[in-house]
CSV table of C-alpha atoms and ligand atoms in Angstrom, one decimal:
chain,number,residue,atom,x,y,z
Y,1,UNK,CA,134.1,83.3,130.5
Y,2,UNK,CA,132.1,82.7,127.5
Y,3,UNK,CA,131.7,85.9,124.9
Y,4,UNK,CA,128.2,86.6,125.5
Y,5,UNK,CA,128.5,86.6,129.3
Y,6,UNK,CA,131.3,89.3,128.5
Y,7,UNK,CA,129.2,91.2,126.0
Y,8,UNK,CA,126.7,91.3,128.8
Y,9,UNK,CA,128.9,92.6,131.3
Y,10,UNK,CA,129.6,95.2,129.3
Y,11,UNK,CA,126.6,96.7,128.0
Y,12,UNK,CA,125.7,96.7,131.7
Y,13,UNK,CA,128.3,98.4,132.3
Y,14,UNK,CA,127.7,101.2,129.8
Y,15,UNK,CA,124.2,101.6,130.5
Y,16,UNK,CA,125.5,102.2,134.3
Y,17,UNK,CA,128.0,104.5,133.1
Y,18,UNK,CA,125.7,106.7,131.0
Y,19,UNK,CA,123.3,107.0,134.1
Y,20,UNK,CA,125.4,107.9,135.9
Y,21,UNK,CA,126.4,111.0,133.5
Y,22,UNK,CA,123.1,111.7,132.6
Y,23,UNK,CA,121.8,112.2,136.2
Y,24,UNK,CA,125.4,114.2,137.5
Y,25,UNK,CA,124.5,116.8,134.5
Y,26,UNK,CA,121.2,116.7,135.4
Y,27,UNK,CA,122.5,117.6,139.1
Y,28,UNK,CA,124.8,120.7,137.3
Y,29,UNK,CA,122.5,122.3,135.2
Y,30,UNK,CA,119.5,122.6,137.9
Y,31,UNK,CA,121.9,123.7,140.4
Y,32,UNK,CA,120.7,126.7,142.4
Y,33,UNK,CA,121.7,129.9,141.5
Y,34,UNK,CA,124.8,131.7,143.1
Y,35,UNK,CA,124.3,135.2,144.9
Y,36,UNK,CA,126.0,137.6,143.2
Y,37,UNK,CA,126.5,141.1,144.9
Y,38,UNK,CA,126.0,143.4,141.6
Y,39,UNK,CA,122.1,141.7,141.2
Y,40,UNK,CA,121.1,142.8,144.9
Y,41,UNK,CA,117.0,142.0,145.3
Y,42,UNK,CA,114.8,145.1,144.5
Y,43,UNK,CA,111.9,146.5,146.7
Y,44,UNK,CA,109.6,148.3,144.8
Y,45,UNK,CA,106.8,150.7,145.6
Y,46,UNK,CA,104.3,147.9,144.4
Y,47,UNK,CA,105.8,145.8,147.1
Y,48,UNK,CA,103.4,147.8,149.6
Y,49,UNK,CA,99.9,148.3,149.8
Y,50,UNK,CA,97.9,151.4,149.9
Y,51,UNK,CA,97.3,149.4,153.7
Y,52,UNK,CA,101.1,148.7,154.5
Y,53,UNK,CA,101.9,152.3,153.7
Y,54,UNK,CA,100.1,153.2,156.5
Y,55,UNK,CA,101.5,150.5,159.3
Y,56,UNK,CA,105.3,151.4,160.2
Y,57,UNK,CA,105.3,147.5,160.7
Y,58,UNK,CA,105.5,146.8,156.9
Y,59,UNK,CA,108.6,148.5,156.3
Y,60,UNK,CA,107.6,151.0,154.3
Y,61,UNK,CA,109.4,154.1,156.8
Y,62,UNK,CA,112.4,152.6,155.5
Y,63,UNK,CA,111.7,152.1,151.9
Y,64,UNK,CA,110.6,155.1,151.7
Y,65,UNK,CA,113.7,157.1,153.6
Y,66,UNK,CA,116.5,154.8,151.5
Y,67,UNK,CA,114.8,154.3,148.4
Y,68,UNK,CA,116.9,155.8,145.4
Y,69,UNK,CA,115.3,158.5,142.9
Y,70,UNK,CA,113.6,155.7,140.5
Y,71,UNK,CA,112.0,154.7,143.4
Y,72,UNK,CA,113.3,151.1,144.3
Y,73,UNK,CA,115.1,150.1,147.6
Y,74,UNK,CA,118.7,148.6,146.6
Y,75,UNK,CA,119.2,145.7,149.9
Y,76,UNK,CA,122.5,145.8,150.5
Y,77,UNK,CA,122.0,142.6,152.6
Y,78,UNK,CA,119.9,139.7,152.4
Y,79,UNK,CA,119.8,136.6,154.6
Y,80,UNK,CA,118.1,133.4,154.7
Y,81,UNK,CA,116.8,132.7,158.5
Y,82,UNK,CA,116.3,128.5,158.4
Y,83,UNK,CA,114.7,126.9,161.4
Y,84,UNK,CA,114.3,123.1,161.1
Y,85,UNK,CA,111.1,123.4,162.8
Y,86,UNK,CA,107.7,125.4,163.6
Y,87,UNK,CA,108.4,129.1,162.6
Y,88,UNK,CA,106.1,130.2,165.5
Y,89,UNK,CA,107.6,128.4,168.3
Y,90,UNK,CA,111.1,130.2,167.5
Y,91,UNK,CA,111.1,133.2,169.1
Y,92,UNK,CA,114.2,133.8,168.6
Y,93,UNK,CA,114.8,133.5,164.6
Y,94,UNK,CA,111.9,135.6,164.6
Y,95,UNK,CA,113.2,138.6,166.6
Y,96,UNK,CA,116.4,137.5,164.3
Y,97,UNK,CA,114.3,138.0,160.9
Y,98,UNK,CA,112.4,141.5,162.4
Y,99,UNK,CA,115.7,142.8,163.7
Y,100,UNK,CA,117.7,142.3,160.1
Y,101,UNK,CA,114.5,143.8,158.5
Y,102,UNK,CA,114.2,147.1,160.7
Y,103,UNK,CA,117.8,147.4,159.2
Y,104,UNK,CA,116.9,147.4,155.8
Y,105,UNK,CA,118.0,143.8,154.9
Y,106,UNK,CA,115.9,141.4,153.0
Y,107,UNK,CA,114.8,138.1,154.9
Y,108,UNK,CA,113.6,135.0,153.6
Y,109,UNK,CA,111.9,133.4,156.7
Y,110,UNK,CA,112.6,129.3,156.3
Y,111,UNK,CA,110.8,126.7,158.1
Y,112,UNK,CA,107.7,125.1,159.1
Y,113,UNK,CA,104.6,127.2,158.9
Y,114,UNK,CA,102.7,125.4,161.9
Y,115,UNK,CA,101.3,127.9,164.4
Y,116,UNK,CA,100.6,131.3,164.3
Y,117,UNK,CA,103.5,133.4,163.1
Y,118,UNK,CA,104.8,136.7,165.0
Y,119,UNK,CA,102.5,139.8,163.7
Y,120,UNK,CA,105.5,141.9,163.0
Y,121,UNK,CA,106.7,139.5,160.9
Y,122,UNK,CA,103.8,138.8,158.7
Y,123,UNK,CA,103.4,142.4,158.3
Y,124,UNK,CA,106.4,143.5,156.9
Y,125,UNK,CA,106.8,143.4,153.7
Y,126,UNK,CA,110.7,143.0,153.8
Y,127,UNK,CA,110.3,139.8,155.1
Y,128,UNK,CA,109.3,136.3,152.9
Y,129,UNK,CA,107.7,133.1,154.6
Y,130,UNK,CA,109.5,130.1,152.7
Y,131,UNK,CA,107.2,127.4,154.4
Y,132,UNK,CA,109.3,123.8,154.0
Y,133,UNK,CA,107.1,121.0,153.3
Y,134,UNK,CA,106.1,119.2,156.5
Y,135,UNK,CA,106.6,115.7,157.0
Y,136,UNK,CA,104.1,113.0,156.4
Y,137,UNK,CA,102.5,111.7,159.3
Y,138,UNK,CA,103.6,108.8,159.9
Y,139,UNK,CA,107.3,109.9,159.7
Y,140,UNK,CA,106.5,111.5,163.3
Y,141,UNK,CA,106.1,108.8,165.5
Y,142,UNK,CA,108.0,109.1,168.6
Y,143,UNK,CA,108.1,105.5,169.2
Y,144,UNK,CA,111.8,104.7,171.2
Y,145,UNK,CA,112.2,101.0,169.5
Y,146,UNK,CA,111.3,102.5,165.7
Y,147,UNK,CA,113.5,105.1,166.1
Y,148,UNK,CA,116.9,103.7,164.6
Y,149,UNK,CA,114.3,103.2,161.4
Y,150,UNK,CA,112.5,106.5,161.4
Y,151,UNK,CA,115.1,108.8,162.4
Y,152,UNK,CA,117.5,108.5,159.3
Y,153,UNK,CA,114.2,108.3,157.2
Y,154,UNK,CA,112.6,111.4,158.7
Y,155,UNK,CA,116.4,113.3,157.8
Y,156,UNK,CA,116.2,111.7,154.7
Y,157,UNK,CA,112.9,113.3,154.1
Y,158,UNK,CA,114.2,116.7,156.2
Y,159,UNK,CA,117.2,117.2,153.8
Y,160,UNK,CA,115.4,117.0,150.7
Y,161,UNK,CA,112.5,119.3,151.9
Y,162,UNK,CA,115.1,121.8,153.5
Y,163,UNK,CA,117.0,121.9,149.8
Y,164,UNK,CA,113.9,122.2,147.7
Y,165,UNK,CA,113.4,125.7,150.0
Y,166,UNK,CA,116.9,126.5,150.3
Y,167,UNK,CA,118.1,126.1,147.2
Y,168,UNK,CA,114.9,127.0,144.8
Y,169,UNK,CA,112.0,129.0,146.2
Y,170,UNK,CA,114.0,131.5,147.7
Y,171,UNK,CA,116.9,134.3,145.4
Y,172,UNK,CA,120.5,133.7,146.0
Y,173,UNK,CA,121.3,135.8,150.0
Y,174,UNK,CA,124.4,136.8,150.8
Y,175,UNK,CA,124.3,135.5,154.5
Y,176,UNK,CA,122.4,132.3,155.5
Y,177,UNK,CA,121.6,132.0,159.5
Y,178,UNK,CA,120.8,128.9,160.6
Y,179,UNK,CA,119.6,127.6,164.3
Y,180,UNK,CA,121.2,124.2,165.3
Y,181,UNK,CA,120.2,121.4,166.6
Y,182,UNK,CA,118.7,120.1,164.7
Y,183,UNK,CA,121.8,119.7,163.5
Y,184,UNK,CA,121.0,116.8,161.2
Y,185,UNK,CA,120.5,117.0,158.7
Y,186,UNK,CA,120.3,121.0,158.7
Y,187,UNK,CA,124.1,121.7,159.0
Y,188,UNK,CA,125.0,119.3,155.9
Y,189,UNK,CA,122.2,121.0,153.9
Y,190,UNK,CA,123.0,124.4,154.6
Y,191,UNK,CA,127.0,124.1,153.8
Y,192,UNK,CA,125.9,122.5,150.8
Y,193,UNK,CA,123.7,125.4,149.4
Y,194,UNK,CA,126.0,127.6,151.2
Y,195,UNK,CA,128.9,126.6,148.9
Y,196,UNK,CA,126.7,126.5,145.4
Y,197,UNK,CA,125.0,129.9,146.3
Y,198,UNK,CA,127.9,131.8,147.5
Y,199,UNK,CA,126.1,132.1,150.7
Y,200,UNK,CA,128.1,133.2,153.4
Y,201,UNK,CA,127.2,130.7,157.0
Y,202,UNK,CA,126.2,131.7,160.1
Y,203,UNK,CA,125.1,128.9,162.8
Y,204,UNK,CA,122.9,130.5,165.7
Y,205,UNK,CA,123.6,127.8,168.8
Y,206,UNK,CA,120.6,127.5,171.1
Y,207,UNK,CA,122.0,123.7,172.0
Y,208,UNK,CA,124.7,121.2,170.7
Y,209,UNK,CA,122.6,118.3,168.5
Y,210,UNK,CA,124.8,115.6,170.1
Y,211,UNK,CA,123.7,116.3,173.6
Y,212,UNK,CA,119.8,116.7,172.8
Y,213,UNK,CA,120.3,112.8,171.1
Y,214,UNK,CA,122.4,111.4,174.2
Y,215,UNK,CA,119.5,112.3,176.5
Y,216,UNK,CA,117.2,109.8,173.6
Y,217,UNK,CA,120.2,107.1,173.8
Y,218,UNK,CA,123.1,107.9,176.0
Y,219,UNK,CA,126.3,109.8,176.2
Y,220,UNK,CA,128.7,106.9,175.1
Y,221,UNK,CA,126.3,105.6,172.4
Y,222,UNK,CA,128.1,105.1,169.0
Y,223,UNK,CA,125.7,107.6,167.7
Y,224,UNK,CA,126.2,110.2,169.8
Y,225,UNK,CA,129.6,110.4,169.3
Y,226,UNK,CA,129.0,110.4,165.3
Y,227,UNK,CA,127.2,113.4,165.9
Y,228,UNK,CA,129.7,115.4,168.1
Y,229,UNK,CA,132.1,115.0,165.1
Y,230,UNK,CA,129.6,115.4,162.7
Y,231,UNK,CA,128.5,118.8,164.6
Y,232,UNK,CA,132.3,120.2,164.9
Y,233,UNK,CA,133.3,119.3,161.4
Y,234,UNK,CA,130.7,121.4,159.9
Y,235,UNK,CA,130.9,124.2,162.5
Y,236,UNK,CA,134.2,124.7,161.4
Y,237,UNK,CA,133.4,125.8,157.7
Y,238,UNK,CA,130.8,128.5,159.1
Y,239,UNK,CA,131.9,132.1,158.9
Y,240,UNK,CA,130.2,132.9,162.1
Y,241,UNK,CA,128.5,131.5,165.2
Y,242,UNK,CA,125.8,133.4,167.3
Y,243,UNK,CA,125.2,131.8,171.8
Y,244,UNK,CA,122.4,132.1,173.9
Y,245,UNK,CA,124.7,132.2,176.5
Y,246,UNK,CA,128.3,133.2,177.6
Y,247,UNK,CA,128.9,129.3,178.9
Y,248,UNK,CA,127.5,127.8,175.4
Y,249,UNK,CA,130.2,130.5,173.8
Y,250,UNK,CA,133.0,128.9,176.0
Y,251,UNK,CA,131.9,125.4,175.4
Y,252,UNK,CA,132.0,126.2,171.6
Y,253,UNK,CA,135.3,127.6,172.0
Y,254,UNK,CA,136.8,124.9,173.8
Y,255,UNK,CA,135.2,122.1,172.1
Y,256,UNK,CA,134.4,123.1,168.6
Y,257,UNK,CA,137.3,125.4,168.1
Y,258,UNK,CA,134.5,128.1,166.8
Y,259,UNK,CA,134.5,131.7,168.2
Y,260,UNK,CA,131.2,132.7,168.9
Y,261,UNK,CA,129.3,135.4,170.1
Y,262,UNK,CA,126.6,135.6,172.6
Y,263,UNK,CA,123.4,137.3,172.2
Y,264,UNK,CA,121.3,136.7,175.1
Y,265,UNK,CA,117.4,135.7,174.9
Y,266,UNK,CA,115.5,139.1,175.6
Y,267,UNK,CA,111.2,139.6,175.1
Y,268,UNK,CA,110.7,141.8,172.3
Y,269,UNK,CA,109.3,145.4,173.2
Y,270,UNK,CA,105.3,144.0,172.9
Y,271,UNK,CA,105.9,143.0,176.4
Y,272,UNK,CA,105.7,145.7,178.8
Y,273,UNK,CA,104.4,145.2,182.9
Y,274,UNK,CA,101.1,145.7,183.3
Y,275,UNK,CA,99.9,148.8,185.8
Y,276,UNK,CA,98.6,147.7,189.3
Y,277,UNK,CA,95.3,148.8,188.0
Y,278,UNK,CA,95.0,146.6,184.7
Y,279,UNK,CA,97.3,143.4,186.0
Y,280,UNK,CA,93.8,143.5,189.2
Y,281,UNK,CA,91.5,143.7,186.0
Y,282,UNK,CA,93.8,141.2,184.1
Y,283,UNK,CA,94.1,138.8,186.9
Y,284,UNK,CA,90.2,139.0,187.7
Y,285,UNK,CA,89.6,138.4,183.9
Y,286,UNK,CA,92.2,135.3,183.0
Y,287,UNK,CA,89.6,132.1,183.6
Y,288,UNK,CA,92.8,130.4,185.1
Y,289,UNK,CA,93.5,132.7,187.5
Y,290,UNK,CA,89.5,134.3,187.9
Y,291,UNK,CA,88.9,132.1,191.3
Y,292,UNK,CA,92.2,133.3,192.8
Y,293,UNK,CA,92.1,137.4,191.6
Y,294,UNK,CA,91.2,138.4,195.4
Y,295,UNK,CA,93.7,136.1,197.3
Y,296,UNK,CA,97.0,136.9,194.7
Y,297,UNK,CA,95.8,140.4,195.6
Y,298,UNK,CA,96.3,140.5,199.0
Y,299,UNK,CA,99.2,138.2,198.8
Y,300,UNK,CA,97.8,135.2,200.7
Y,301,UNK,CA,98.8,133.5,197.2
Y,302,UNK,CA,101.7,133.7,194.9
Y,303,UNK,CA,101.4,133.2,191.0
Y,304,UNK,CA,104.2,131.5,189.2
Y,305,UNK,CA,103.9,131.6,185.3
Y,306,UNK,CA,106.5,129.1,183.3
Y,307,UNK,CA,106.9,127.8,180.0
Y,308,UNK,CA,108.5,125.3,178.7
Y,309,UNK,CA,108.5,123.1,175.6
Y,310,UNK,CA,108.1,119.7,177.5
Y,311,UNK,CA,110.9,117.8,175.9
Y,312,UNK,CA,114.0,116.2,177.9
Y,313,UNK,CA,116.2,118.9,177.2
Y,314,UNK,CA,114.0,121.1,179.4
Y,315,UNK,CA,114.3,119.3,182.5
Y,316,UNK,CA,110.3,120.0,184.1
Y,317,UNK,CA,111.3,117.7,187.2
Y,318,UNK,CA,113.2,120.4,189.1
Y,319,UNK,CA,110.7,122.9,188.9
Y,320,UNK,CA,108.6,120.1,190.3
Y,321,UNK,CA,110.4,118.6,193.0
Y,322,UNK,CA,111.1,122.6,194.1
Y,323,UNK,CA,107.1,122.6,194.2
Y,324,UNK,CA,106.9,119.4,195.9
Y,325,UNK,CA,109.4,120.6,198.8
Y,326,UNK,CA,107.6,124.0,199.4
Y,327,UNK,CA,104.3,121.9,199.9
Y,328,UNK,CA,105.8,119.9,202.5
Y,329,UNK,CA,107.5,122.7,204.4
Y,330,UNK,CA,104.3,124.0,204.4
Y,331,UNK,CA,102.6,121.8,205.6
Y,332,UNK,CA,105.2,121.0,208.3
Y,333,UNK,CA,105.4,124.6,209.3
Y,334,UNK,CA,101.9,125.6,209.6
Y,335,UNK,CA,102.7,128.6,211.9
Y,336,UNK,CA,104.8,130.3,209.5
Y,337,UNK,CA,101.5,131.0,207.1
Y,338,UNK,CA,103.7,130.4,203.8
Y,339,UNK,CA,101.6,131.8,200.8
Y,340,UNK,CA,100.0,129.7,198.6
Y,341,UNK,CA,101.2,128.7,195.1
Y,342,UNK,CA,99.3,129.1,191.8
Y,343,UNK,CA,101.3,127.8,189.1
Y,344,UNK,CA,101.0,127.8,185.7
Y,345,UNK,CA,102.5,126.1,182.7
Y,346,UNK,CA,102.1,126.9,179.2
Y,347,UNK,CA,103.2,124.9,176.2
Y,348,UNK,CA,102.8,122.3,173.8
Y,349,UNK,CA,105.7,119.5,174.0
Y,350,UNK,CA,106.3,115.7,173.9
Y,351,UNK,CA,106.5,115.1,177.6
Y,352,UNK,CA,103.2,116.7,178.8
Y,353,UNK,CA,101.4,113.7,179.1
Y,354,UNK,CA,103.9,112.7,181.4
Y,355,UNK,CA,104.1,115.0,183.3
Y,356,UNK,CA,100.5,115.6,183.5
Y,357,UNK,CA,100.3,112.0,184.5
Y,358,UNK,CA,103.3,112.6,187.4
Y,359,UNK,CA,101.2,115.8,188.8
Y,360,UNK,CA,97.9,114.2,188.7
Y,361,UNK,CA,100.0,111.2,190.8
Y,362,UNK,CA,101.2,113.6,193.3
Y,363,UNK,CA,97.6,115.2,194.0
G,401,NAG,C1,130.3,135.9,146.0
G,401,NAG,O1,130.0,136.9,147.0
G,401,NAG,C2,131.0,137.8,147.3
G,401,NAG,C3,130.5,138.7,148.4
G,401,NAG,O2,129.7,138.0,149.3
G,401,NAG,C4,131.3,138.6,146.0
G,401,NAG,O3,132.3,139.5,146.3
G,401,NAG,C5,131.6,137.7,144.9
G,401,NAG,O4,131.8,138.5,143.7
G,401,NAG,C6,130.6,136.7,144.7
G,401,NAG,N1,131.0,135.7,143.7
G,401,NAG,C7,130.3,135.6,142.5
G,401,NAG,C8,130.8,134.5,141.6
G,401,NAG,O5,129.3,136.2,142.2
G,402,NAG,C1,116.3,151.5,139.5
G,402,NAG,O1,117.7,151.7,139.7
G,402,NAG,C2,118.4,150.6,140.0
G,402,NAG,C3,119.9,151.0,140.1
G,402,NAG,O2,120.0,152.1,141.0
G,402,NAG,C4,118.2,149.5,138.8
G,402,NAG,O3,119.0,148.4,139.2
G,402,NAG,C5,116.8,149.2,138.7
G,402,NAG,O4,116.6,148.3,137.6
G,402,NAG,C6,116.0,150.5,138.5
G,402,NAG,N1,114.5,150.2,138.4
G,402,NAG,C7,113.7,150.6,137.5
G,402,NAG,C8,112.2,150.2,137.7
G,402,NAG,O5,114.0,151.3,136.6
């Protein structure tokens, strides 16, 4: 090789070299800070308005029961709630955050700020909205042949959105509760700020990623498999694991190796039954349900009321086809004057369209 062709080479090579160390010390020194137990986050009077003072919502019963004699709430625990999605369509890691705040912890709330958020937890002043950016349009295409392109984009763009929140607009925590799936790119992220912050990691399962993306591809896709190990490896390094449900807990015992606990879906204490008296007025009222008041009444109709969130995972056809079989034995069993059926289905979701189109079909 001639001189200058080895000259080259290795100028190049410096140049790559000193990159290199420039951006990995870059990468230390912006590194997010570490939670340290003897700097716990401070409530202060000023925290509350003259308003909030006034609204048991806000917190301020507690501050004002455990603050110390300078006047400034000591919170002994702090946790970051992270949903990978809208804030407002989680329930559940909103009943998380109110729960860990009526207990005097400090909760920063991290997700999507989409629709509208719980009331309770706007209100109280223990609790901190850490909206992650949203994605750009045209990263949400549902499109089935673009998806081997968008989807490792869209995580791309998920990660560095989730870390930005994670790791820099929110103080150190000492626990970090996350809700999987999505478990890409979430459960990477949060170990990752989990081990820089000294963030202990607590995975709340409401489903297993790898199953949700074998209903998109299938069960023995390449992919899917990825996942599954993806999934156990990093539900191994978490310090605890939250179920919906007993089966979920066995599953991840069996399967994961991770001992969980279950803490069963339950309404918060805003919903109550309604009196005979007000559900007439609420029935006669509801546009839905206005034509029908007199008839659900008497009994001559029956009411169902479901949600659901109109993706794969929540299978719509049975409830469907169980419709579809109670119409038929009614109509073949005239004599036996089955009620009629009013049903109703909230929520927003992917697969409404489709559905839609299937009922529409069917009429
Ligand atoms: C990390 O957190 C633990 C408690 O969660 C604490 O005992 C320890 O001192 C912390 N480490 C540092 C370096 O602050
Ligand atoms: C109040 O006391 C705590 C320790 O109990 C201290 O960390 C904090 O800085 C004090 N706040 C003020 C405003 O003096």
């Amino acid at each position: 090789m001639a001189y200058s062709t080895l000259l080259l080479l290795w100028q190049l090579s410096l140049a790559f070299a000193v990159s290199v160390t420039i951006c990995f010390l870059a990468f230390l020194f912006t590194l997010p800070s570490a939670y340290n137990p003897y700097h716990p986050d401070l409530i202060e009077e000023d925290d509350f308005t003259a308003e909030d003072k006034k609204k048991t919502e806000s917190g301020y019963g507690y501050f004002s029961k455990h603050r110390t004699t300078n006047q400034t709430l000591k919170t002994e625990t702090s946790v970051q709630v992270v949903v990978l999605g809208d804030i407002g369509r989680s329930p559940r890691m909103q009943y998380h955050a109110l729960s860990i705040a009526r207990h005097g912890g400090r909760v920063y709330l991290v997700g999507c700020q989409e629709s509208d958020v719980h009331p309770g937890v706007l209100a109280n002043r223990l609790i901190s909205i850490v909206p992650i950016r949203p994605l750009p349009t045209w990263l949400g295409t549902s499109s089935k042949p673009l998806f081997p392109i968008i989807a490792p984009l869209k995580a791309l763009w998920q990660a560095w959105a989730l870390y930005q929140a994670l790791g820099y607009r929110t103080r150190p925590t000492k626990w970090m509760l996350v809700q999987n799936p999505p478990a890409i790119p979430t459960l990477l992220v949060a170990h990752f700020i989990c081990f820089f912050r000294n963030t202990s990691l607590i995975i709340d399962w409401h489903n297993f990623g790898s199953s949700l993306l074998a209903l998109r591809l299938s069960p023995t896709h390449p992919i899917v498999r990825l996942s599954f190990h993806y999934e156990r490896f990093f539900a191994k390094g978490a310090t605890a694991h939250f179920a919906v449900t007993a089966a979920m807990a066995r599953v991840l015992k069996k399967d994961y190796n991770a001992q969980a606990v279950t803490l069963h879906d339950r309404p918060s204490a805003d919903f109550q039954p309604l009196t005979a008296e007000r559900r007439k007025r609420f029935l006669q009222r509801l546009p839905e349900t206005k034509e029908y008041a007199q008839d659900l009444e008497t009994g001559a109709w029956k009411l169902i009321v479901s949600s659901t969130s109109w993706t794969a995972d929540e299978d719509f056809s049975l409830l469907l086809d169980a419709l579809v079989s109670y119409s038929s034995a009614c109509n073949s069993n005239p004599s036996k004057r089955l009620p009629k059926i009013l049903a109703i289905i909230t929520g927003k979701g992917p697969l409404k369209e489709h559905y839609l189109f299937r009922i529409r079909a069917l009429n």
